[in-house]
Amino acid sequence: MEDISSRLAAYLAHRIPAASDIEITGVSRIPGGASRETYRFVATWKESGRPVRRPLILRRDPVSSLIETERDIEFNAYRAFHPTGLPVPEPLYIETDVKWLDRPFIIMEQIENCVAGSPFRLDPYGEHAEKIGKQFWFHLGKIAAADPEAIGFETGMESPAPDECWRIELDKWEKVIDEDELVPQPVARAAIRWLRRNPPPPAQKISVVHGDYRSGNFLHDEAGDIRAILDWEMAHLGDPLEDIAWAADPLWAFEHPDKPGRMIPREEAFALWEESSGLKIDPVALRWWEVFNSLKGLAIWISSGKEYQSGASTDPILAMPSWYCTDVHNRVLASRLAELSKEARR
Amino acid sequence: MKPDLPIVMRGFFGTMLTEIAPRLNAEYSTGSISIMSMMLYLTAQEYERAAEVRVTDNAEMRALFADAVRLVQDKSLKARLEEAAGTKDRSLLVSALDEGHAALSALLIELQAHVEESTAPWAAGLEARIWDHLLASTERRRLHLPVTG
């Protein structure tokens, strides 16, 4: 880590001309999502004669990742939401010049003394499950309620027509499956056909969609307060129900859909979201987005499996979901689609 | 006596998770070891059933195709269903079974799409039968994670 420490110090000297005696300590790569390399470190320096200490996070573009993501989207999301009071880290620098760290990167505030609950544990939030669950759905409602233009989220982003949100997302993820499937996928293909035959009603509002809002993608402290919502690299504009369906997907709840993310009951969660967002959940539309999100999950796991199989990456974080998560989403989708098939034939 | 592979894999899982991972200083490496140990736990399940799952899947699809031949009118699809129904697994190597499974699955996708569009009296029954197979197949492949707090 010595090399990266000195290079980070050089970069901060470039960014903060008034700083002197810059020191980088405690550089450690952390499991901060599969989409990019994440390091924590502490930067100290002197500025106007006073000592400054800043715990920071470096997110560097990967050589290979689960999904093709854009660092600009993630940075822009933090920049848009940080002033709104939503718990997100303060974004500091975005850098595309590879002379500094070989690959583009962003640097942001490190939220200290917090943990992320694993979605693959039976009881990831323990005694704080209810408290965290309420905040989790409240914050998601606030993301849906935000005006994307007013908070500056829309920069360079195309706003879809309300009746096109579903098609844009379905086209995008079908293409991932087309390009990355290693073997034919009967359940995924049946899902795609059902989704195209049964489009949802138009979105009631074009919102910021986080794209990966789920247990495991936020940090909470010992008191059970959510301190940072992370992993915004799949954020886009679209139907706010998309995020609800992903957050409530059975995969993140040990397949117990009645208690999304093993936090609070589904009905309570959805009522909190409606109250916080001022929007309504149309059950027919939500059903479409639930089927879609399990398909989107499959697409991501199929893509990660291809990355590993092709040798593009040997990171086990890419291999594990292609086994376990593919298995869950195939089973969840098969069960749901078999019922929908019977319903359509009645 | 040789210890059975599932026992060895589950043993490795426990050792990696409880003895090796806590002694690592690098956070990312600790995470990687945890994932790898989890995959050894899953490997224990997959090793035991790998051939059985694939042979059963392939047999079910062939039986389904044999019945569909009597119902489907489309000549080209009918011919391919008949041919696939008559194939056999030539080896019990997992890679060979997977190759056969992929070919049968591709035809299953085509058959299912065809049946979904059909209003013939037999279509609902065949569609339900395809789903019964997919439900059973996905259930056969269910992986169990170790239960941790």
Short mmCIF file of C-alpha atoms in Angstrom, two decimals:
data_model
loop_
_atom_site.label_atom_id
_atom_site.label_comp_id
_atom_site.label_asym_id
_atom_site.label_seq_id
_atom_site.Cartn_x
_atom_site.Cartn_y
_atom_site.Cartn_z
CA MET A 1 0.00 0.00 0.00
CA GLU A 2 3.07 2.25 0.22
CA ASP A 3 2.89 3.11 -3.45
CA ILE A 4 -0.77 4.05 -3.33
CA SER A 5 -0.18 6.13 -0.18
CA SER A 6 2.47 8.30 -1.81
CA ARG A 7 0.40 8.68 -4.96
CA LEU A 8 -2.65 9.69 -2.94
CA ALA A 9 -0.54 12.24 -1.07
CA ALA A 10 0.64 13.66 -4.40
CA TYR A 11 -2.91 13.87 -5.64
CA LEU A 12 -4.18 15.65 -2.52
CA ALA A 13 -1.26 18.11 -2.76
CA HIS A 14 -2.40 18.84 -6.30
CA ARG A 15 -6.02 19.29 -5.19
CA ILE A 16 -5.34 21.27 -1.99
CA PRO A 17 -2.56 23.73 -2.83
CA ALA A 18 -2.78 25.31 0.63
CA ALA A 19 -2.00 22.00 2.33
CA SER A 20 1.47 21.09 3.58
CA ASP A 21 2.96 18.03 5.31
CA ILE A 22 0.34 15.74 3.78
CA GLU A 23 0.42 12.25 5.24
CA ILE A 24 -1.62 9.22 4.22
CA THR A 25 -2.07 6.45 6.78
CA GLY A 26 -4.16 3.33 7.29
CA VAL A 27 -4.70 2.55 3.61
CA SER A 28 -6.75 -0.63 3.47
CA ARG A 29 -8.73 -2.18 0.64
CA ILE A 30 -12.23 -2.95 1.90
CA PRO A 31 -15.12 -5.00 0.51
CA GLY A 32 -17.02 -1.95 -0.70
CA GLY A 33 -19.12 -3.52 -3.41
CA ALA A 34 -18.08 -5.58 -6.38
CA SER A 35 -18.27 -2.78 -8.90
CA ARG A 36 -15.07 -0.91 -8.03
CA GLU A 37 -12.00 -1.11 -5.84
CA THR A 38 -12.64 0.62 -2.54
CA TYR A 39 -9.95 1.75 -0.10
CA ARG A 40 -10.22 3.53 3.22
CA PHE A 41 -7.48 5.81 4.45
CA VAL A 42 -6.83 8.81 6.64
CA ALA A 43 -5.28 11.97 5.25
CA THR A 44 -3.67 14.52 7.56
CA TRP A 45 -2.10 17.83 6.60
CA LYS A 46 -1.48 21.35 7.79
CA GLU A 47 -3.45 24.23 6.40
CA SER A 48 -2.94 27.84 7.53
CA GLY A 49 -0.80 26.47 10.33
CA ARG A 50 -3.58 24.22 11.66
CA PRO A 51 -3.66 20.42 11.57
CA VAL A 52 -6.43 18.81 9.51
CA ARG A 53 -7.49 15.16 9.70
CA ARG A 54 -9.88 13.63 7.15
CA PRO A 55 -10.87 9.96 6.97
CA LEU A 56 -11.53 9.32 3.28
CA ILE A 57 -12.64 6.68 0.82
CA LEU A 58 -11.08 6.04 -2.57
CA ARG A 59 -13.24 4.31 -5.17
CA ARG A 60 -11.13 3.33 -8.16
CA ASP A 61 -12.47 2.00 -11.46
CA PRO A 62 -12.05 -1.74 -11.73
CA VAL A 63 -10.25 -3.75 -14.35
CA SER A 64 -13.38 -5.89 -14.39
CA SER A 65 -16.68 -5.70 -12.54
CA LEU A 66 -20.17 -7.15 -12.10
CA ILE A 67 -21.67 -4.50 -14.31
CA GLU A 68 -20.42 -1.80 -16.58
CA THR A 69 -20.88 1.22 -14.36
CA GLU A 70 -20.13 4.88 -14.55
CA ARG A 71 -18.24 6.59 -11.76
CA ASP A 72 -19.78 9.88 -12.92
CA ILE A 73 -23.25 8.59 -12.04
CA GLU A 74 -22.21 7.61 -8.54
CA PHE A 75 -20.35 10.86 -7.89
CA ASN A 76 -23.19 12.94 -9.30
CA ALA A 77 -25.71 11.14 -7.10
CA TYR A 78 -23.66 11.91 -3.99
CA ARG A 79 -23.25 15.51 -5.11
CA ALA A 80 -27.00 15.87 -5.73
CA PHE A 81 -28.22 14.23 -2.51
CA HIS A 82 -25.59 15.31 0.03
CA PRO A 83 -27.01 18.82 0.44
CA THR A 84 -30.56 17.46 0.82
CA GLY A 85 -29.86 15.82 4.17
CA LEU A 86 -30.13 12.28 2.84
CA PRO A 87 -27.37 10.30 4.57
CA VAL A 88 -24.73 9.95 1.86
CA PRO A 89 -20.99 10.59 2.07
CA GLU A 90 -19.74 13.97 0.96
CA PRO A 91 -18.19 13.59 -2.49
CA LEU A 92 -14.88 15.42 -2.81
CA TYR A 93 -13.01 14.69 -6.02
CA ILE A 94 -13.63 12.90 -9.30
CA GLU A 95 -10.56 12.22 -11.41
CA THR A 96 -10.31 10.78 -14.90
CA ASP A 97 -6.62 11.46 -15.51
CA VAL A 98 -4.97 8.03 -15.19
CA LYS A 99 -1.56 9.53 -14.37
CA TRP A 100 -2.52 9.68 -10.68
CA LEU A 101 -3.67 6.12 -9.88
CA ASP A 102 -3.58 4.28 -13.22
CA ARG A 103 -7.38 4.28 -13.45
CA PRO A 104 -10.08 6.92 -12.93
CA PHE A 105 -11.37 7.29 -9.37
CA ILE A 106 -13.42 9.27 -6.92
CA ILE A 107 -12.59 10.35 -3.38
CA MET A 108 -15.26 10.92 -0.78
CA GLU A 109 -15.83 11.25 2.94
CA GLN A 110 -15.34 8.10 5.02
CA ILE A 111 -18.20 7.41 7.42
CA GLU A 112 -16.42 6.04 10.47
CA ASN A 113 -17.55 3.52 13.10
CA CYS A 114 -20.31 2.03 10.97
CA VAL A 115 -21.07 -1.38 9.49
CA ALA A 116 -23.09 -2.76 6.58
CA GLY A 117 -25.38 -5.70 7.35
CA SER A 118 -24.87 -8.71 5.12
CA PRO A 119 -27.97 -9.68 3.13
CA PHE A 120 -26.80 -13.29 3.41
CA ARG A 121 -27.13 -13.47 7.18
CA LEU A 122 -30.31 -14.64 8.82
CA ASP A 123 -30.53 -11.66 11.17
CA PRO A 124 -28.23 -8.92 9.86
CA TYR A 125 -29.58 -6.09 12.01
CA GLY A 126 -30.39 -7.85 15.30
CA GLU A 127 -32.12 -5.67 17.90
CA HIS A 128 -32.01 -2.66 15.57
CA ALA A 129 -33.95 -4.33 12.73
CA GLU A 130 -37.13 -2.32 13.29
CA LYS A 131 -35.38 1.01 13.81
CA ILE A 132 -33.18 0.53 10.76
CA GLY A 133 -36.07 -0.77 8.66
CA LYS A 134 -38.15 2.34 9.32
CA GLN A 135 -35.29 4.62 8.29
CA PHE A 136 -34.50 2.43 5.27
CA TRP A 137 -38.00 2.85 3.79
CA PHE A 138 -38.30 6.49 4.87
CA HIS A 139 -35.09 7.38 3.03
CA LEU A 140 -36.18 5.47 -0.06
CA GLY A 141 -39.39 7.50 -0.04
CA LYS A 142 -37.35 10.70 0.11
CA ILE A 143 -35.25 9.61 -2.86
CA ALA A 144 -38.46 8.99 -4.82
CA ALA A 145 -39.91 12.33 -3.72
CA ALA A 146 -36.84 14.37 -4.73
CA ASP A 147 -37.07 16.57 -7.81
CA PRO A 148 -34.19 15.29 -9.96
CA GLU A 149 -33.75 18.60 -11.77
CA ALA A 150 -33.91 20.74 -8.65
CA ILE A 151 -31.21 18.74 -6.84
CA GLY A 152 -28.99 18.62 -9.92
CA PHE A 153 -29.21 14.90 -10.50
CA GLU A 154 -30.18 15.13 -14.16
CA THR A 155 -26.80 16.34 -15.42
CA GLY A 156 -26.23 14.67 -18.77
CA MET A 157 -28.97 12.15 -18.12
CA GLU A 158 -31.92 11.49 -20.38
CA SER A 159 -35.32 11.66 -18.70
CA PRO A 160 -37.58 8.87 -19.94
CA ALA A 161 -41.27 9.32 -20.77
CA PRO A 162 -43.42 7.84 -17.97
CA ASP A 163 -44.71 5.07 -20.25
CA GLU A 164 -41.21 4.18 -21.47
CA CYS A 165 -39.46 3.56 -18.11
CA TRP A 166 -40.22 -0.15 -18.13
CA ARG A 167 -39.17 -0.70 -21.72
CA ILE A 168 -35.84 1.11 -21.33
CA GLU A 169 -34.87 -0.95 -18.30
CA LEU A 170 -36.08 -4.23 -19.78
CA ASP A 171 -34.19 -3.62 -23.05
CA LYS A 172 -31.04 -2.79 -21.09
CA TRP A 173 -31.04 -5.93 -18.97
CA GLU A 174 -32.21 -8.25 -21.74
CA LYS A 175 -29.18 -7.07 -23.70
CA VAL A 176 -26.92 -8.01 -20.78
CA ILE A 177 -28.37 -11.53 -20.79
CA ASP A 178 -28.08 -11.77 -24.59
CA GLU A 179 -24.42 -10.83 -24.42
CA ASP A 180 -23.32 -12.65 -21.28
CA GLU A 181 -25.29 -15.86 -20.88
CA LEU A 182 -23.03 -18.89 -20.86
CA VAL A 183 -25.92 -21.32 -21.29
CA PRO A 184 -29.57 -20.92 -22.40
CA GLN A 185 -31.76 -19.46 -19.63
CA PRO A 186 -35.35 -20.78 -19.89
CA VAL A 187 -36.64 -18.99 -16.78
CA ALA A 188 -35.09 -15.64 -17.72
CA ARG A 189 -36.46 -15.91 -21.26
CA ALA A 190 -39.94 -16.74 -19.97
CA ALA A 191 -39.73 -13.72 -17.67
CA ILE A 192 -38.75 -11.43 -20.54
CA ARG A 193 -41.69 -12.65 -22.63
CA TRP A 194 -44.13 -12.16 -19.73
CA LEU A 195 -42.78 -8.67 -19.01
CA ARG A 196 -43.21 -7.63 -22.64
CA ARG A 197 -46.74 -9.08 -22.85
CA ASN A 198 -47.84 -7.36 -19.63
CA PRO A 199 -46.37 -3.83 -19.49
CA PRO A 200 -47.04 -1.85 -16.30
CA PRO A 201 -49.01 1.41 -16.20
CA PRO A 202 -46.94 4.56 -16.83
CA ALA A 203 -44.79 5.79 -13.95
CA GLN A 204 -46.70 8.20 -11.70
CA LYS A 205 -43.53 10.31 -11.50
CA ILE A 206 -40.07 10.31 -13.00
CA SER A 207 -37.82 9.92 -9.98
CA VAL A 208 -34.23 9.24 -9.16
CA VAL A 209 -33.95 5.46 -9.02
CA HIS A 210 -31.02 4.32 -6.87
CA GLY A 211 -30.82 1.08 -8.82
CA ASP A 212 -29.30 -1.07 -6.04
CA TYR A 213 -31.15 0.03 -2.90
CA ARG A 214 -31.10 -2.97 -0.59
CA SER A 215 -29.83 -4.40 2.64
CA GLY A 216 -26.05 -4.46 2.54
CA ASN A 217 -25.77 -1.20 0.59
CA PHE A 218 -25.98 1.21 3.52
CA LEU A 219 -23.97 1.81 6.68
CA HIS A 220 -25.45 2.02 10.15
CA ASP A 221 -23.91 2.82 13.50
CA GLU A 222 -24.10 1.03 16.84
CA ALA A 223 -27.24 2.92 17.80
CA GLY A 224 -29.05 1.64 14.70
CA ASP A 225 -28.98 4.92 12.78
CA ILE A 226 -28.43 4.78 9.03
CA ARG A 227 -25.43 6.99 8.35
CA ALA A 228 -24.74 6.44 4.64
CA ILE A 229 -26.61 5.10 1.63
CA LEU A 230 -24.00 3.77 -0.77
CA ASP A 231 -23.48 2.13 -4.17
CA TRP A 232 -25.27 4.57 -6.46
CA GLU A 233 -23.48 3.55 -9.65
CA MET A 234 -26.64 2.08 -11.21
CA ALA A 235 -28.69 5.20 -10.42
CA HIS A 236 -30.90 6.53 -13.19
CA LEU A 237 -34.17 8.32 -13.85
CA GLY A 238 -37.25 6.16 -13.96
CA ASP A 239 -40.23 4.67 -12.17
CA PRO A 240 -39.80 4.90 -8.36
CA LEU A 241 -41.50 1.51 -7.97
CA GLU A 242 -38.37 -0.05 -9.45
CA ASP A 243 -36.43 0.65 -6.24
CA ILE A 244 -39.22 -0.66 -4.01
CA ALA A 245 -39.32 -3.97 -5.85
CA TRP A 246 -35.52 -4.37 -5.69
CA ALA A 247 -35.39 -3.50 -1.98
CA ALA A 248 -38.18 -6.02 -1.33
CA ASP A 249 -36.74 -8.79 -3.49
CA PRO A 250 -36.74 -12.17 -1.69
CA LEU A 251 -33.00 -12.59 -2.33
CA TRP A 252 -32.19 -9.92 0.26
CA ALA A 253 -34.41 -11.54 2.89
CA PHE A 254 -33.30 -15.15 2.90
CA GLU A 255 -36.31 -15.71 0.66
CA HIS A 256 -38.82 -14.35 3.18
CA PRO A 257 -40.64 -11.79 1.03
CA ASP A 258 -42.94 -10.80 3.92
CA LYS A 259 -40.05 -9.09 5.67
CA PRO A 260 -37.87 -7.29 3.08
CA GLY A 261 -34.21 -7.22 4.01
CA ARG A 262 -35.13 -8.98 7.29
CA MET A 263 -36.10 -5.59 8.73
CA ILE A 264 -39.80 -4.74 9.02
CA PRO A 265 -42.97 -6.34 7.56
CA ARG A 266 -43.70 -5.60 3.92
CA GLU A 267 -47.01 -3.80 4.55
CA GLU A 268 -45.46 -1.51 7.14
CA ALA A 269 -42.48 -0.84 4.87
CA PHE A 270 -44.67 0.10 1.92
CA ALA A 271 -46.90 2.33 4.07
CA LEU A 272 -43.80 4.17 5.33
CA TRP A 273 -42.59 4.65 1.77
CA GLU A 274 -45.96 6.04 0.68
CA GLU A 275 -45.99 8.46 3.60
CA SER A 276 -42.44 9.59 3.00
CA SER A 277 -42.68 9.91 -0.78
CA GLY A 278 -46.24 11.21 -1.09
CA LEU A 279 -46.69 8.62 -3.86
CA LYS A 280 -48.86 5.52 -4.11
CA ILE A 281 -47.93 1.92 -4.78
CA ASP A 282 -50.08 0.42 -7.53
CA PRO A 283 -50.05 -3.35 -6.85
CA VAL A 284 -50.29 -4.23 -10.56
CA ALA A 285 -47.35 -2.00 -11.42
CA LEU A 286 -45.38 -3.25 -8.43
CA ARG A 287 -45.93 -6.86 -9.52
CA TRP A 288 -44.39 -6.02 -12.90
CA TRP A 289 -41.38 -4.37 -11.24
CA GLU A 290 -40.95 -7.33 -8.88
CA VAL A 291 -40.74 -9.77 -11.79
CA PHE A 292 -38.47 -7.34 -13.60
CA ASN A 293 -36.11 -6.96 -10.65
CA SER A 294 -35.66 -10.69 -10.19
CA LEU A 295 -34.81 -10.78 -13.90
CA LYS A 296 -32.42 -7.86 -13.48
CA GLY A 297 -30.79 -9.79 -10.65
CA LEU A 298 -30.38 -12.80 -12.91
CA ALA A 299 -28.79 -10.57 -15.56
CA ILE A 300 -26.27 -9.23 -13.03
CA TRP A 301 -25.38 -12.71 -11.76
CA ILE A 302 -25.12 -14.06 -15.32
CA SER A 303 -22.80 -11.18 -16.15
CA SER A 304 -20.64 -11.76 -13.08
CA GLY A 305 -20.40 -15.47 -13.91
CA LYS A 306 -19.16 -14.64 -17.39
CA GLU A 307 -16.52 -12.29 -16.00
CA TYR A 308 -15.16 -15.06 -13.81
CA GLN A 309 -15.46 -17.85 -16.37
CA SER A 310 -13.73 -15.80 -19.06
CA GLY A 311 -10.78 -15.09 -16.77
CA ALA A 312 -11.41 -11.35 -16.86
CA SER A 313 -11.47 -11.48 -13.06
CA THR A 314 -10.53 -14.01 -10.42
CA ASP A 315 -12.24 -12.13 -7.59
CA PRO A 316 -14.45 -14.58 -5.66
CA ILE A 317 -17.05 -11.83 -5.22
CA LEU A 318 -17.90 -12.40 -8.89
CA ALA A 319 -18.11 -16.19 -8.62
CA MET A 320 -20.31 -16.52 -5.55
CA PRO A 321 -23.41 -14.65 -6.82
CA SER A 322 -23.27 -16.53 -10.10
CA TRP A 323 -23.86 -19.70 -8.08
CA TYR A 324 -26.05 -18.77 -5.16
CA CYS A 325 -27.95 -15.69 -6.38
CA THR A 326 -28.65 -17.23 -9.80
CA ASP A 327 -30.10 -20.24 -8.00
CA VAL A 328 -32.37 -18.07 -5.82
CA HIS A 329 -33.59 -15.80 -8.61
CA ASN A 330 -34.29 -18.69 -10.96
CA ARG A 331 -36.38 -20.32 -8.24
CA VAL A 332 -38.18 -17.10 -7.24
CA LEU A 333 -38.98 -16.28 -10.85
CA ALA A 334 -40.07 -19.80 -11.78
CA SER A 335 -42.48 -19.88 -8.87
CA ARG A 336 -43.96 -16.47 -9.65
CA LEU A 337 -44.18 -17.02 -13.41
CA ALA A 338 -45.80 -20.44 -13.04
CA GLU A 339 -48.60 -18.75 -11.07
CA LEU A 340 -48.89 -15.91 -13.59
CA SER A 341 -49.06 -18.45 -16.41
CA LYS A 342 -51.99 -20.21 -14.71
CA GLU A 343 -53.66 -16.83 -14.12
CA ALA A 344 -53.35 -15.91 -17.80
CA ARG A 345 -54.91 -19.22 -18.93
CA ARG A 346 -57.96 -18.89 -16.62
CA MET B 1 -10.81 -44.76 4.49
CA LYS B 2 -11.02 -41.50 2.53
CA PRO B 3 -13.22 -38.79 4.01
CA ASP B 4 -16.15 -37.94 1.71
CA LEU B 5 -15.73 -34.78 -0.32
CA PRO B 6 -18.73 -32.98 1.22
CA ILE B 7 -17.27 -33.61 4.69
CA VAL B 8 -13.89 -32.25 3.58
CA MET B 9 -15.44 -29.17 1.99
CA ARG B 10 -17.55 -28.40 5.05
CA GLY B 11 -14.46 -28.90 7.20
CA PHE B 12 -12.48 -26.45 5.07
CA PHE B 13 -15.38 -24.00 5.29
CA GLY B 14 -15.23 -24.07 9.08
CA THR B 15 -11.44 -23.79 9.23
CA MET B 16 -11.27 -20.91 6.79
CA LEU B 17 -14.07 -18.98 8.41
CA THR B 18 -13.22 -19.47 12.07
CA GLU B 19 -9.45 -19.99 12.10
CA ILE B 20 -7.91 -18.36 9.04
CA ALA B 21 -10.14 -15.35 8.30
CA PRO B 22 -9.91 -13.81 11.80
CA ARG B 23 -6.09 -13.93 11.61
CA LEU B 24 -5.83 -11.98 8.37
CA ASN B 25 -4.89 -8.33 8.62
CA ALA B 26 -6.05 -7.23 5.18
CA GLU B 27 -9.78 -6.46 5.21
CA TYR B 28 -10.40 -7.31 1.57
CA SER B 29 -8.60 -10.63 1.93
CA THR B 30 -10.76 -11.47 4.94
CA GLY B 31 -13.84 -10.82 2.81
CA SER B 32 -12.46 -12.97 -0.02
CA ILE B 33 -11.70 -15.85 2.37
CA SER B 34 -15.22 -15.66 3.76
CA ILE B 35 -16.71 -15.87 0.26
CA MET B 36 -14.39 -18.70 -0.75
CA SER B 37 -15.25 -20.66 2.39
CA MET B 38 -18.94 -20.13 1.61
CA MET B 39 -18.36 -21.51 -1.86
CA LEU B 40 -16.68 -24.59 -0.43
CA TYR B 41 -19.80 -25.10 1.66
CA LEU B 42 -21.89 -24.85 -1.52
CA THR B 43 -19.48 -27.14 -3.38
CA ALA B 44 -20.15 -29.83 -0.78
CA GLN B 45 -23.81 -29.75 -1.83
CA GLU B 46 -23.15 -29.52 -5.55
CA TYR B 47 -20.58 -32.32 -5.71
CA GLU B 48 -22.96 -34.87 -4.26
CA ARG B 49 -25.86 -34.13 -6.55
CA ALA B 50 -24.28 -32.66 -9.71
CA ALA B 51 -24.76 -35.67 -12.01
CA GLU B 52 -28.14 -36.61 -10.54
CA VAL B 53 -29.59 -33.12 -11.07
CA ARG B 54 -28.45 -32.94 -14.67
CA VAL B 55 -29.49 -36.47 -15.63
CA THR B 56 -32.95 -35.89 -14.12
CA ASP B 57 -33.35 -32.52 -15.85
CA ASN B 58 -32.34 -33.96 -19.21
CA ALA B 59 -34.66 -36.96 -18.84
CA GLU B 60 -37.59 -34.70 -17.92
CA MET B 61 -37.01 -32.45 -20.91
CA ARG B 62 -36.78 -35.42 -23.29
CA ALA B 63 -40.02 -36.87 -21.90
CA LEU B 64 -41.68 -33.48 -22.26
CA PHE B 65 -40.53 -33.22 -25.87
CA ALA B 66 -41.77 -36.74 -26.64
CA ASP B 67 -45.25 -35.76 -25.44
CA ALA B 68 -45.12 -32.38 -27.19
CA VAL B 69 -44.38 -34.08 -30.53
CA ARG B 70 -47.92 -35.47 -30.47
CA LEU B 71 -49.42 -32.00 -29.91
CA VAL B 72 -47.33 -29.40 -31.73
CA GLN B 73 -48.35 -28.78 -35.34
CA ASP B 74 -45.39 -26.70 -36.50
CA LYS B 75 -43.42 -29.12 -38.67
CA SER B 76 -39.95 -27.73 -38.07
CA LEU B 77 -40.39 -27.57 -34.29
CA LYS B 78 -42.03 -31.00 -34.27
CA ALA B 79 -39.05 -32.53 -36.08
CA ARG B 80 -36.54 -31.00 -33.68
CA LEU B 81 -38.58 -32.10 -30.66
CA GLU B 82 -38.67 -35.64 -32.00
CA GLU B 83 -34.95 -35.68 -32.60
CA ALA B 84 -34.14 -34.24 -29.14
CA ALA B 85 -36.53 -36.66 -27.43
CA GLY B 86 -34.48 -39.52 -28.90
CA THR B 87 -31.09 -38.31 -27.69
CA LYS B 88 -29.24 -39.87 -24.76
CA ASP B 89 -26.63 -38.72 -22.25
CA ARG B 90 -23.44 -40.28 -23.60
CA SER B 91 -21.33 -39.63 -20.50
CA LEU B 92 -21.85 -38.85 -16.84
CA LEU B 93 -19.11 -36.25 -16.81
CA VAL B 94 -20.71 -33.02 -15.57
CA SER B 95 -19.33 -31.08 -18.54
CA ALA B 96 -20.91 -33.55 -20.99
CA LEU B 97 -24.21 -33.49 -19.14
CA ASP B 98 -24.13 -29.69 -19.15
CA GLU B 99 -23.56 -29.67 -22.90
CA GLY B 100 -26.62 -31.85 -23.42
CA HIS B 101 -28.59 -29.77 -20.94
CA ALA B 102 -27.80 -26.56 -22.81
CA ALA B 103 -29.02 -27.99 -26.11
CA LEU B 104 -32.22 -29.29 -24.54
CA SER B 105 -32.81 -26.00 -22.69
CA ALA B 106 -32.51 -24.01 -25.91
CA LEU B 107 -35.22 -26.16 -27.46
CA LEU B 108 -37.33 -25.88 -24.31
CA ILE B 109 -37.24 -22.08 -24.61
CA GLU B 110 -38.47 -22.35 -28.19
CA LEU B 111 -41.21 -24.80 -27.25
CA GLN B 112 -42.39 -22.70 -24.32
CA ALA B 113 -42.57 -19.52 -26.43
CA HIS B 114 -44.53 -21.46 -29.07
CA VAL B 115 -46.98 -22.88 -26.51
CA GLU B 116 -47.55 -19.49 -24.85
CA GLU B 117 -48.81 -18.12 -28.16
CA SER B 118 -51.09 -21.09 -28.83
CA THR B 119 -54.82 -21.15 -28.08
CA ALA B 120 -55.12 -24.86 -28.97
CA PRO B 121 -56.93 -26.96 -26.37
CA TRP B 122 -53.73 -28.74 -25.39
CA ALA B 123 -51.68 -25.55 -24.90
CA ALA B 124 -52.63 -24.83 -21.27
CA GLY B 125 -51.76 -28.38 -20.22
CA LEU B 126 -48.40 -28.38 -21.97
CA GLU B 127 -47.56 -24.93 -20.63
CA ALA B 128 -48.33 -26.11 -17.09
CA ARG B 129 -46.19 -29.18 -17.68
CA ILE B 130 -43.24 -27.03 -18.78
CA TRP B 131 -43.59 -24.94 -15.61
CA ASP B 132 -43.78 -28.09 -13.49
CA HIS B 133 -40.44 -29.11 -14.99
CA LEU B 134 -38.86 -25.68 -14.43
CA LEU B 135 -40.14 -25.53 -10.86
CA ALA B 136 -38.75 -28.99 -10.14
CA SER B 137 -35.48 -28.21 -11.89
CA THR B 138 -34.87 -24.97 -9.99
CA GLU B 139 -35.82 -26.66 -6.74
CA ARG B 140 -33.37 -29.51 -7.41
CA ARG B 141 -30.61 -26.91 -7.74
CA ARG B 142 -31.46 -25.11 -4.49
CA LEU B 143 -28.31 -24.22 -2.58
CA HIS B 144 -28.41 -23.78 1.17
CA LEU B 145 -26.25 -21.13 2.78
CA PRO B 146 -24.81 -21.82 6.21
CA VAL B 147 -27.04 -20.14 8.76
CA THR B 148 -25.14 -17.44 10.60
CA GLY B 149 -26.55 -14.77 12.94
#
